Amino acid sequence: MSTGTTMAPPPPKKVNRIGLEVLSYKGSKTTLCAGCGHNAISERIVECFYELGIEPYSVAKFSGIGCSSKSPAYFLGLAHGFNAVHGRMPAIATGAILANRHLMGLGVTGDGDTASIGLGQFMHLVRRNMPMIYIIEDNGVYGLTKGQFSATADVGSKLKTGTPNDLPPFDCCALALKWGATFVARSFSGDKKQLQAILKTAIAHQGLSVIDVVSPCVTFNDHEGSTKSYSYMKEHDSVLHELNFIPSYEDITVEIPEGEVRDVEMHDGSHLRIRKLHRDYDPTDRLSALGVLEEAEKKGEVLTGVLYVNTSKPTFLELLKLADEPLATLPESRVRPPQIVLDEVMEELR
Amino acid sequence: MSTLEVSPVEPLSGQSGHSVVNDFSIQVATVNGSGSQTANTVLMRAIFQMGIPVSGKNMFPSNIAGLPTWFTLRASKHGYIGRRKEIDFLVAMNPETAREDVMKLDSGAAVVYDEPLKLSDLRSDLHFYPVPFDKLVAPVCPEAKLRKLVRNMIYDGVVARLLDVEMEEVHKALVKQFGKRKAKAAELNWGAAQAGFEYASKTFTKSDPYRVERMNATAGKIIIDGNSACALGAMFAGVTVVTWYPITPSSSLVESLIGYMKRFRHDPETGKATYAIVQAEDELASIGMAIGAGWAGARSMTATAGPGISLMSEFIGLGYYAEVPAVIFDVERVGPSTGLPTRTQQGDLLSTALLSHGDTKHPMFFPCSPEECFSMAIDAFNFAEQFQTPVFIMTDLDLGMNNWMADPFQYPETPIKRGKVLTAEDLDKLGGFQRYKDLDGDGVGYRTLPGTSHPKAAYFTRGSGHNEKAQYTEREDDYINNMDRLAHKFEVMRQYVPAPVVDLNPRASIGLIAFGTSDYAVRESCDQLKDEYDVEASYLRLKAYPFTEQMLDFIRRHDRVYVVEQNRDAQLLGLMRLELDPELIAKLRSVRYYGGLPLDARTVTDEVVRQEGK
């Protein structure tokens, strides 16, 4: 009986709690290799920011140089991004966040960028507890220059040519733990659920979040003999605990999973819900975090999960006693002292 | 400090009829770390307070304590405040250098010296005044461990007596130097100065001709070092993010700024800061932070010296290519490499103009005085945001670390200019923007700041190839268009940089071009050339790079033009060669000094005269 001229209204577009579609969180099309772990991480970033309803304009993306550092073009296209120079993203990010403390800093870097040329800047970022998210897309190899070892490559791991690595790796999580980061986690690009929970917690965290994500390079470091390959990770990933993130706007009492559960409350009232798996682990204890990393290294395991959370240490911005408003846009009346001040100083110098 | 008892004193007896008034130089030779800086500053101030134009130059080692230091003070009724090579009055306190210092003097000079050094036998053509410093210091400074620091103040008293410096002014200068909080130290030092004064009164018959006489040439003026003047300029420019790494001779610039910002840039109610000052881990980080902050909309700056400039090279290329404002103060010292860290030079000009790989060029401002350090700092922050690029303020150790007489600074007349920044409201009206599109013909695109709450606000900033929309590109035409726009932007800057100061002499066939602290020597040299050699010269002082039409016109008007600069390789002349027409280049001659001391007029005069064949 219908003439068929009136189409059914399109289904309502799916939007998040601030009314934005997932499209608003996407970036341009990736130019990385198909199957690259970095692409999976970009997808998790899109999902997490969308699901938590973070305004994309409030985010500032930072990266250095390398495959990983290209990826900020592939997510959060409505956020400003700054692709800096090799290894020096922390400086750019620090300056930008000092200029505008309301920005949510999201840094994406690689193991070459962070653990070699950028090790100094990384450590100083950690030392300052600069409030931002710092994701290391860790594949143990330089991709853009076609497959040289990075400083996170494990001893004995082999290049495609068969050349073994004979220098010990830097463990970026251990470095971050020891020198001042307040949220430290390791994950695997292939573990969607764990990475989501970690990313969401990092978004809620007010301090420096260092997330080392093992992210295999399908072109130069996914072969037999590599310790950063998909197959190696599947065999050696030792998951520390099961993680769930409960945002502040959701009811914390629902869906309590079976087993021993511990909640860590974040600054914004959200919770990281941790369910014990094989061992007791307290992620607020820095010493035990360093201990489990040592232990895992000895066993040849890659320990993933939230290694450390500290919600009480002041950030660098707090230490600087910065004004509440962004410095960048303070009006002239607040940044240029009046004539009387100049007169006073001149009088002192006479 | 209630013990001030200074009554007018008669000049020392024995003074000959011939006297040299307000036109001589004093050199104080000490060991660094001995508190001599206080004594020297007090002496300089006292002469300044007597209304006599004066300048002070500290020649110090890169060391904390124990190495030779010389302080040269010049009083000049003509107002010449450049360094003078000839020393008329030596205070020899350093046993290690005393003999050499004395041997270098011209005949007729006077020497105050520490008696045990026994210098008077060295020469018979000088006026010697031996002073037993250790004997004099003991009664005025009971605490033995402080004597080393107080001892030097004795020579202030001796010199005051011998040169007719009014002790009341010495006292005033002392009080100013120590401030209210260190009244006890001031008291102790005042006792020492008086002891020196009294000893000289009792002991000496003046035989040298040098003395000061009250003038009225410094009324209303201030004394300040160039680094503090830059700091004040930055504060009144509205700087919000300051990132730095300590390096001589720039450290005191930021330290001075920290002092002023703590006093004047905290909210009186909340105590919160309207600025961030961060001591970074190195110069790579300090410039990176400054660029990150500039990108996010702060007025950002860093301060450094030559080695830091070299380290900043990569980030400066990013700032140029991605078009991010920042202000960099380069307080130049002697290079290459570590060079002479505590000596002055204009040696970073060429490397800074073209800093970083690829085709890059950067605007540079050249202040010559504390007044210009202040005003150019303000100009530079506006300029950096107007043109969205790093701007260099090139000062040097001489300007930055020495105390200078200056006119009080003028409060900025114009409001802060933030350049082309689009807000969310602008974007609503425009419907969007293209970051690197030249809409206004000046080569400068519009930018948005991160955090701008608008779906059209974001763009991606990168040091890799980009098109007008800030998208990644490796296309030949995109690359060339972008580089040509950047070149055009640099051309446009010529109309906006501070214009040179031109002193055209209608009778002159030769001209002199100089910049920065060479100014004092060159102005004095122009007088020497005229008075001593009957050579008339015009003078152009450059205040900025890129060059302006006035400079080309100046070269056209003269047969020969001497480019005076403080480096070995004639770096300014080299920059001029890069862009001037051959017929103008053919007129250029070079006068260079690169020994690390402030340039003096005689060096310039001698070299011009030599090349002129006079």
Short mmCIF file of N, CA and C in Angstrom, two decimals, chain A residues 342 345-346 348-349, chain B residues 37 45 222-237 239 249-261 263-264 301 303 329 331 367 369-378 381 393 395-404 406-407 409:
data_model
loop_
_atom_site.label_atom_id
_atom_site.label_comp_id
_atom_site.label_asym_id
_atom_site.label_seq_id
_atom_site.Cartn_x
_atom_site.Cartn_y
_atom_site.Cartn_z
N LEU A 342 57.44 49.95 36.10
CA LEU A 342 58.66 50.37 35.40
C LEU A 342 59.29 51.56 36.13
N VAL A 345 61.18 50.30 39.15
CA VAL A 345 62.46 49.65 38.82
C VAL A 345 63.50 50.69 38.38
N MET A 346 63.06 51.66 37.59
CA MET A 346 64.01 52.68 37.14
C MET A 346 64.57 53.47 38.33
N GLU A 348 65.06 52.40 41.30
CA GLU A 348 66.06 51.57 41.98
C GLU A 348 67.42 51.60 41.28
N LEU A 349 67.39 51.84 39.99
CA LEU A 349 68.63 51.77 39.19
C LEU A 349 69.34 53.12 39.07
N GLN B 37 84.46 42.88 42.74
CA GLN B 37 83.38 43.42 41.93
C GLN B 37 82.58 44.47 42.69
N ARG B 45 79.93 53.75 40.50
CA ARG B 45 78.72 54.46 40.89
C ARG B 45 79.02 55.83 41.49
N ILE B 222 70.26 55.98 34.61
CA ILE B 222 70.32 54.76 35.44
C ILE B 222 71.61 54.01 35.11
N ILE B 223 71.97 53.08 35.96
CA ILE B 223 73.06 52.15 35.64
C ILE B 223 72.47 50.74 35.61
N ILE B 224 72.72 50.06 34.50
CA ILE B 224 72.15 48.71 34.37
C ILE B 224 73.00 47.92 33.39
N ASP B 225 72.99 46.61 33.54
CA ASP B 225 73.66 45.75 32.55
C ASP B 225 72.65 45.36 31.46
N GLY B 226 73.18 45.03 30.30
CA GLY B 226 72.32 44.71 29.16
C GLY B 226 71.43 43.49 29.39
N ASN B 227 71.94 42.51 30.13
CA ASN B 227 71.13 41.32 30.38
C ASN B 227 69.88 41.66 31.20
N SER B 228 70.07 42.49 32.23
CA SER B 228 68.89 42.89 33.02
C SER B 228 67.93 43.72 32.17
N ALA B 229 68.50 44.52 31.27
CA ALA B 229 67.64 45.34 30.41
C ALA B 229 66.82 44.45 29.47
N CYS B 230 67.45 43.40 28.94
CA CYS B 230 66.71 42.44 28.10
C CYS B 230 65.60 41.78 28.92
N ALA B 231 65.94 41.43 30.16
CA ALA B 231 64.96 40.77 31.03
C ALA B 231 63.76 41.67 31.27
N LEU B 232 64.04 42.94 31.55
CA LEU B 232 62.92 43.88 31.77
C LEU B 232 62.09 44.01 30.50
N GLY B 233 62.78 44.07 29.36
CA GLY B 233 62.07 44.16 28.09
C GLY B 233 61.14 42.97 27.90
N ALA B 234 61.65 41.78 28.21
CA ALA B 234 60.84 40.58 28.05
C ALA B 234 59.62 40.63 28.98
N MET B 235 59.84 41.09 30.22
CA MET B 235 58.71 41.14 31.15
C MET B 235 57.64 42.11 30.65
N PHE B 236 58.09 43.28 30.17
CA PHE B 236 57.09 44.25 29.70
C PHE B 236 56.56 43.90 28.31
N ALA B 237 57.22 42.97 27.63
CA ALA B 237 56.67 42.45 26.37
C ALA B 237 55.55 41.46 26.65
N VAL B 239 56.08 38.37 28.21
CA VAL B 239 56.53 36.99 28.02
C VAL B 239 55.79 36.07 28.98
N PRO B 249 77.63 34.01 28.50
CA PRO B 249 77.28 35.08 29.42
C PRO B 249 75.79 35.40 29.46
N SER B 250 74.94 34.40 29.21
CA SER B 250 73.51 34.70 29.14
C SER B 250 72.77 34.36 30.44
N SER B 251 73.41 33.62 31.34
CA SER B 251 72.67 33.14 32.52
C SER B 251 72.04 34.27 33.31
N SER B 252 72.78 35.37 33.45
CA SER B 252 72.25 36.45 34.29
C SER B 252 71.03 37.12 33.66
N LEU B 253 70.84 36.92 32.36
CA LEU B 253 69.64 37.47 31.73
C LEU B 253 68.40 36.81 32.34
N VAL B 254 68.40 35.48 32.36
CA VAL B 254 67.22 34.79 32.89
C VAL B 254 67.16 34.92 34.41
N GLU B 255 68.32 34.91 35.06
CA GLU B 255 68.29 35.07 36.52
C GLU B 255 67.70 36.42 36.92
N SER B 256 68.06 37.44 36.15
CA SER B 256 67.48 38.75 36.41
C SER B 256 65.96 38.72 36.16
N LEU B 257 65.59 38.03 35.08
CA LEU B 257 64.17 37.92 34.74
C LEU B 257 63.40 37.19 35.85
N ILE B 258 63.99 36.14 36.38
CA ILE B 258 63.33 35.40 37.47
C ILE B 258 63.06 36.36 38.64
N GLY B 259 64.05 37.19 38.94
CA GLY B 259 63.89 38.14 40.04
C GLY B 259 62.74 39.11 39.79
N TYR B 260 62.70 39.67 38.59
CA TYR B 260 61.63 40.63 38.28
C TYR B 260 60.26 39.96 38.21
N MET B 261 60.21 38.78 37.61
CA MET B 261 58.91 38.11 37.45
C MET B 261 58.34 37.72 38.82
N ARG B 263 58.66 39.29 41.46
CA ARG B 263 58.14 40.49 42.12
C ARG B 263 56.86 41.01 41.46
N PHE B 264 56.83 40.92 40.12
CA PHE B 264 55.77 41.68 39.44
C PHE B 264 54.79 40.85 38.61
N MET B 301 60.38 32.53 25.05
CA MET B 301 61.75 32.96 24.79
C MET B 301 62.74 31.99 25.42
N ALA B 303 67.30 32.15 26.30
CA ALA B 303 68.51 32.96 26.21
C ALA B 303 69.70 32.02 26.21
N PHE B 329 67.45 35.15 22.74
CA PHE B 329 68.49 36.12 23.07
C PHE B 329 69.84 35.41 22.96
N VAL B 331 73.52 36.07 23.74
CA VAL B 331 74.52 36.94 24.33
C VAL B 331 75.88 36.38 23.89
N PRO B 367 70.76 45.20 19.38
CA PRO B 367 70.77 46.33 20.32
C PRO B 367 72.20 46.76 20.62
N SER B 369 72.68 49.15 23.29
CA SER B 369 72.63 49.81 24.60
C SER B 369 71.55 49.15 25.45
N PRO B 370 71.58 49.40 26.76
CA PRO B 370 70.49 48.87 27.59
C PRO B 370 69.12 49.37 27.14
N GLU B 371 69.05 50.63 26.71
CA GLU B 371 67.75 51.15 26.25
C GLU B 371 67.22 50.30 25.09
N GLU B 372 68.14 49.94 24.19
CA GLU B 372 67.70 49.14 23.04
C GLU B 372 67.48 47.68 23.42
N CYS B 373 68.22 47.18 24.39
CA CYS B 373 67.92 45.82 24.87
C CYS B 373 66.47 45.77 25.33
N PHE B 374 66.06 46.80 26.03
CA PHE B 374 64.69 46.86 26.54
C PHE B 374 63.68 47.01 25.40
N SER B 375 63.88 48.02 24.57
CA SER B 375 62.86 48.30 23.54
C SER B 375 62.84 47.22 22.46
N MET B 376 64.02 46.72 22.10
CA MET B 376 64.04 45.69 21.04
C MET B 376 63.47 44.37 21.53
N ALA B 377 63.60 44.08 22.83
CA ALA B 377 62.99 42.86 23.35
C ALA B 377 61.47 42.96 23.13
N ILE B 378 60.93 44.11 23.43
CA ILE B 378 59.48 44.30 23.24
C ILE B 378 59.13 44.18 21.75
N PHE B 381 59.22 40.46 20.40
CA PHE B 381 58.08 39.58 20.68
C PHE B 381 56.91 39.89 19.73
N ILE B 393 67.72 38.10 19.15
CA ILE B 393 68.26 39.37 19.64
C ILE B 393 69.72 39.12 19.92
N THR B 395 72.98 40.17 21.31
CA THR B 395 73.75 41.09 22.13
C THR B 395 75.11 40.42 22.34
N ASP B 396 75.92 40.94 23.22
CA ASP B 396 77.20 40.28 23.47
C ASP B 396 77.56 40.43 24.94
N LEU B 397 78.65 39.79 25.30
CA LEU B 397 79.06 39.79 26.71
C LEU B 397 79.31 41.21 27.21
N ASP B 398 79.91 42.03 26.38
CA ASP B 398 80.20 43.41 26.78
C ASP B 398 78.91 44.13 27.16
N LEU B 399 77.92 44.04 26.30
CA LEU B 399 76.65 44.70 26.59
C LEU B 399 75.91 43.98 27.72
N GLY B 400 75.91 42.66 27.65
CA GLY B 400 75.08 41.88 28.56
C GLY B 400 75.55 41.90 30.00
N MET B 401 76.86 41.80 30.20
CA MET B 401 77.35 41.60 31.58
C MET B 401 77.98 42.82 32.21
N ASN B 402 78.29 43.85 31.42
CA ASN B 402 78.85 45.05 32.02
C ASN B 402 77.75 46.04 32.40
N ASN B 403 78.09 46.87 33.35
CA ASN B 403 77.16 47.93 33.76
C ASN B 403 77.32 49.13 32.84
N TRP B 404 76.18 49.68 32.44
CA TRP B 404 76.18 50.81 31.51
C TRP B 404 75.31 51.94 32.06
N ALA B 406 72.54 54.57 31.30
CA ALA B 406 71.47 54.56 30.31
C ALA B 406 70.40 55.55 30.71
N ASP B 407 69.62 55.96 29.73
CA ASP B 407 68.43 56.75 30.04
C ASP B 407 67.37 55.80 30.58
N PHE B 409 64.17 53.67 30.92
CA PHE B 409 63.43 53.03 29.82
C PHE B 409 62.04 53.64 29.67
#
